[in-house]
Coordinates of C-alpha atoms in Angstrom, one line a residue:
X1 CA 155.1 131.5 150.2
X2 CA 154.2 128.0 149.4
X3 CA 151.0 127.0 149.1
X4 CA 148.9 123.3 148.7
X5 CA 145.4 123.7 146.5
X6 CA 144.0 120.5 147.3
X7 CA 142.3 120.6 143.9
X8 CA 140.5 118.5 140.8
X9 CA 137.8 121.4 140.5
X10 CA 137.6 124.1 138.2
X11 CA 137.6 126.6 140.9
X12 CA 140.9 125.0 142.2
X13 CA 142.6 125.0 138.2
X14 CA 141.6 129.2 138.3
X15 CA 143.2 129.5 141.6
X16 CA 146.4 127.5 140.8
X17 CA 146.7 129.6 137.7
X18 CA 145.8 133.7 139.2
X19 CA 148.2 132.7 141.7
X20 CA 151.2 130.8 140.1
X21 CA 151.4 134.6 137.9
X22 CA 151.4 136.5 140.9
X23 CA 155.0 137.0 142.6
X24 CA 155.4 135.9 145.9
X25 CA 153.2 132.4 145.7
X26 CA 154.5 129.1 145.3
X27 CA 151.9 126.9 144.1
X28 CA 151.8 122.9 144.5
X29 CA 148.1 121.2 143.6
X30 CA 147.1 118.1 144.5
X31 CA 144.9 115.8 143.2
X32 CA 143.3 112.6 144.4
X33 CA 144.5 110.6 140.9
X34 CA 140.9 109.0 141.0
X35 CA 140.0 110.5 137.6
X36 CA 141.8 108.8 134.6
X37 CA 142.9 111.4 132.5
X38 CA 142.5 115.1 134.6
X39 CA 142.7 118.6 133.7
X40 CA 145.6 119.5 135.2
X41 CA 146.1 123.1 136.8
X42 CA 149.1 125.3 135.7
X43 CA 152.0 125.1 138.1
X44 CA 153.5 121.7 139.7
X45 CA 151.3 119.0 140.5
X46 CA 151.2 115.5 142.6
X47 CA 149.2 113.1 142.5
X48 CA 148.0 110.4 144.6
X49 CA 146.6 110.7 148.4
X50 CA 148.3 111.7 151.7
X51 CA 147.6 109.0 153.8
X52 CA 145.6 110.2 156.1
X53 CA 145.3 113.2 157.8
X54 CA 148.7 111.9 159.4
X55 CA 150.3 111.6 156.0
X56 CA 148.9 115.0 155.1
X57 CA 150.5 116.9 158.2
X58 CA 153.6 115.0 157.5
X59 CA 154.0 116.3 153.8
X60 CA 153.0 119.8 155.1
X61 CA 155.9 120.2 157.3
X62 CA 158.0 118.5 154.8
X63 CA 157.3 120.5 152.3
X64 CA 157.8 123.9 153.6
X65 CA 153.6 124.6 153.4
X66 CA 152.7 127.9 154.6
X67 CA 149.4 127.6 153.5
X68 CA 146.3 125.3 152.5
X69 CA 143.0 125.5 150.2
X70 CA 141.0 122.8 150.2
X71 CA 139.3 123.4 146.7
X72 CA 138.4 120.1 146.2
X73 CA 134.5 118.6 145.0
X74 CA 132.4 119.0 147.8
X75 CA 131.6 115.5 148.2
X76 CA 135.0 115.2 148.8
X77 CA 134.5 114.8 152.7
X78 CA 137.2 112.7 153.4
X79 CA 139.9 114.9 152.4
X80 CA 138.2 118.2 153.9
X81 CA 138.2 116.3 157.3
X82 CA 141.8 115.0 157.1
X83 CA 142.8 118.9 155.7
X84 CA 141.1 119.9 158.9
X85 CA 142.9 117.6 161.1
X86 CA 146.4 118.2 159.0
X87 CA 146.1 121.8 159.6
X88 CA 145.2 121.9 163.2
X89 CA 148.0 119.4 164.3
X90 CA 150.4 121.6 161.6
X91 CA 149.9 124.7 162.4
X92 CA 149.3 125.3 158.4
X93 CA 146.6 128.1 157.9
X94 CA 143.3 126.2 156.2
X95 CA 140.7 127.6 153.6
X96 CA 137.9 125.9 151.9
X97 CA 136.7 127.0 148.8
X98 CA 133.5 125.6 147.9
X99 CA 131.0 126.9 144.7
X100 CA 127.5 127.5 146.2
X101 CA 124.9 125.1 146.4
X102 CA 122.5 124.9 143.5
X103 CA 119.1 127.4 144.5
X104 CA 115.7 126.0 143.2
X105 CA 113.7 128.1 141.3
X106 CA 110.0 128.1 140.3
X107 CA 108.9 125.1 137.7
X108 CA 111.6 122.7 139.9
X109 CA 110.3 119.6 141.1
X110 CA 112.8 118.9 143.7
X111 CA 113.2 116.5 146.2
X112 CA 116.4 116.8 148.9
X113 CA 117.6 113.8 150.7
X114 CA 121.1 113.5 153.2
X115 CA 122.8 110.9 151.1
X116 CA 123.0 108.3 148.1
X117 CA 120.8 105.7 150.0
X118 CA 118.0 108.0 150.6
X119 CA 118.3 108.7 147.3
X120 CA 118.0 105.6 146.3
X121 CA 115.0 105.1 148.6
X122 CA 113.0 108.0 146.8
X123 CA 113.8 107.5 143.2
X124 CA 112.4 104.1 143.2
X125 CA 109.2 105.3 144.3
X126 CA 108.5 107.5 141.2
X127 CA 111.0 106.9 138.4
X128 CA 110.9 104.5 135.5
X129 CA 113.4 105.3 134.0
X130 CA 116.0 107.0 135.9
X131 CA 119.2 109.6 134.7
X132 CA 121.6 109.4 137.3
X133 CA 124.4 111.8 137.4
X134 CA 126.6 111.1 140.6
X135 CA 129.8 110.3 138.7
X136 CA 130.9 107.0 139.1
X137 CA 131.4 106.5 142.9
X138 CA 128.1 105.9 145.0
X139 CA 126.4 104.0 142.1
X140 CA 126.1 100.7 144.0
X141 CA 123.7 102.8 146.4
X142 CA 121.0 102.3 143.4
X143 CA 122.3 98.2 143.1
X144 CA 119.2 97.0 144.8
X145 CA 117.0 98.6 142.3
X146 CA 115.3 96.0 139.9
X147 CA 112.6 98.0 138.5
X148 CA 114.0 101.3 137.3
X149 CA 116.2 101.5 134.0
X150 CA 119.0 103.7 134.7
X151 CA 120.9 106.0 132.4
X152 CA 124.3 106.5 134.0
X153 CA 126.4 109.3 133.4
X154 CA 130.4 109.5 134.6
X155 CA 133.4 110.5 133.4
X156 CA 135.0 107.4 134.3
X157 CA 133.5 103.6 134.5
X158 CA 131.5 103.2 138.0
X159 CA 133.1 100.7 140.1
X160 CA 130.9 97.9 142.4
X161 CA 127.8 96.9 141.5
X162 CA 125.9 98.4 138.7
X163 CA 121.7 98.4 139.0
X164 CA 120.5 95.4 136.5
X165 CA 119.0 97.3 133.8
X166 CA 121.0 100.4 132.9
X167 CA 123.2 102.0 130.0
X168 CA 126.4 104.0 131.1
X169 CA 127.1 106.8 129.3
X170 CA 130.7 108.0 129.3
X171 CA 131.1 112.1 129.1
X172 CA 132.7 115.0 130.9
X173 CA 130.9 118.6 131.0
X174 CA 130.1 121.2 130.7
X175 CA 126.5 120.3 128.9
X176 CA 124.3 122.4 127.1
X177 CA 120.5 123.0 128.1
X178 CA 119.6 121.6 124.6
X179 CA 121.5 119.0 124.6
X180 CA 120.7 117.3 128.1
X181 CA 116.6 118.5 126.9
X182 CA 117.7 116.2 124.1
X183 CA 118.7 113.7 125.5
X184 CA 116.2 113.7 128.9
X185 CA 113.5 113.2 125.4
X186 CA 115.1 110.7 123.3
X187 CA 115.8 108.7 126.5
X188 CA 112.5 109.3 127.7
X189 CA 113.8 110.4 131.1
X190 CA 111.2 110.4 134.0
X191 CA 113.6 111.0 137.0
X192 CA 116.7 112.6 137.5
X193 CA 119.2 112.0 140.5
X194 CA 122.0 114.3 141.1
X195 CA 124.6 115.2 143.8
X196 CA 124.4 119.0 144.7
X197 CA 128.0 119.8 143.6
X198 CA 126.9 123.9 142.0
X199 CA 128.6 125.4 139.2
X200 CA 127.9 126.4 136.1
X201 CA 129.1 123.1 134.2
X202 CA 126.2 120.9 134.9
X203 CA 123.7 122.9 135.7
X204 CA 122.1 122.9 132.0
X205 CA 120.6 119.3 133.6
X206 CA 118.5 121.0 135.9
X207 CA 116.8 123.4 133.7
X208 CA 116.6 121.0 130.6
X209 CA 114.7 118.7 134.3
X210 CA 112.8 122.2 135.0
X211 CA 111.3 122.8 131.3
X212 CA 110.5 119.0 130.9
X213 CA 108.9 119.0 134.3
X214 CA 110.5 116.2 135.9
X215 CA 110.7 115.6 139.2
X216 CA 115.0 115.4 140.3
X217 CA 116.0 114.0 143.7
X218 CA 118.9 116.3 144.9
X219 CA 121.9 114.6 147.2
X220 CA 122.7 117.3 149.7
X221 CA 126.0 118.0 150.4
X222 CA 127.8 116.4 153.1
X223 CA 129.4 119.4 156.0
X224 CA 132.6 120.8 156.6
X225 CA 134.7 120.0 159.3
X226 CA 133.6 122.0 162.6
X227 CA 134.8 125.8 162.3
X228 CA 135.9 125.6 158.9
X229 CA 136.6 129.3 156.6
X230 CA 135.2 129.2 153.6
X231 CA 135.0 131.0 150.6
X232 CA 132.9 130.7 146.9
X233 CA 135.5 132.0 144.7
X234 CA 138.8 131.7 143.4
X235 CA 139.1 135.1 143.6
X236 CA 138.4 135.1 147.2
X237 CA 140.7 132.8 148.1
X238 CA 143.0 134.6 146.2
X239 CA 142.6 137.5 148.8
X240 CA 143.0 135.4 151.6
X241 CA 146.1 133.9 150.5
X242 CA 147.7 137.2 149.6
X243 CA 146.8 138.3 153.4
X244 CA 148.3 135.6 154.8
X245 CA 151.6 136.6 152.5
X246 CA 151.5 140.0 153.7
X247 CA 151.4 138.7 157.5
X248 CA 154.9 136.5 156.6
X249 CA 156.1 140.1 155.4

């Protein structure tokens, strides 16, 4: 049974590698190619995009695909909606495995908006000097902002406009608590905006925010396609695709 993880996250790397040991699965991920050098999952890999949701249901017929996890970042709403569209024209069984949302918890000084701009909006009421953590697209949302100082951290270079007074910082999690507490201090951090992607990786940003008390403007995440399945583990996606084997027989 062949099988596309539409992948780049951690939860997608655990599935492509519990499933490429397990008989029966043929595993193909794919990633975006939009990170310079990526972890790549066990088992064969492409990268690049589709083309479109038309691209996508092309390849999936192509290609033999019996069936589809969408385990990419979940700001990744492009590809979840053409995954959506791809399966529904295909035929192709679709799951989306997402981690859960970040919860807050008492000390947090949190402030949810919809998207980057509102984001934007709020920060530069009340920071000085801002950490923002979005990765490197979405940055030119905080472009307009003269009178904040911005510590930007990505993995990779932002591209587009950068805010006039910042310092990028160039680093791929997972973080400790005492080292983002050290450097929220030694930065003297004031404001933190980040995207609510969940996981365990960088989460240690939060609590270093939490002990500090400072105040962190949290991007909600953007919805699923209409009717989607979706799971929070590898484990249970696992489960789903190994029904959907025992349905081929």
């Amino acid at each position: 049974m062949r099988v596309l993880i539409l992948g780049g996250t951690r939860e997608a790397r655990e599935l492509a590698h519990i499933a490429s040991g397990e008989r029966g699965f043929e595993i193909v991920s794919s990633l975006a190619g939009r990170v310079r050098a990526p972890l790549l999952p066990e088992g064969e890999v492409r990268v690049g995009g589709f083309g479109g949701a038309e691209g996508l249901r092309a390849w999936l017929a192509a290609n033999d695909v019996a069936a589809m996890v969408d385990a990419t970042h979940p700001f990744a709403a492009a590809i979840s909606a053409n995954a959506a569209v791809a399966a529904r024209a295909s035929g192709v069984p679709l799951l989306h495995l997402r981690r859960p949302r970040w919860v807050e918890q008492a000390g947090d000084r949190w402030m949810r908006v919809p998207d980057l701009p509102a984001a934007a909006t709020a920060v530069g009421t009340f920071g000085e000097r801002v950490f923002l953590t979005i990765g490197r697209q979405g940055v030119d949302a905080f472009a307009g902002l003269d009178r904040p100082w911005f510590l930007i951290r990505a993995i990779d270079p932002p591209e587009g406009a950068l805010p006039p007074r910042h310092e990028l910082l160039l680093a791929r999690g997972p973080f400790a608590v005492q080292d983002e507490a050290r450097l929220l201090a030694e930065y003297r951090i004031d404001a933190l905006v980040t995207k609510d992607s969940g996981g365990e990786q960088t989460e240690a940003k939060l609590a270093a925010a939490r002990a500090a008390g400072i105040p962190v403007v949290v991007v909600d995440r953007p919805p699923l396609p209409e009717g989607a399945r979706i799971v929070e583990s590898s484990a249970q996606a696992l489960d789903w695709l190994r029904i959907r084997r025992a349905r081929r027989g």
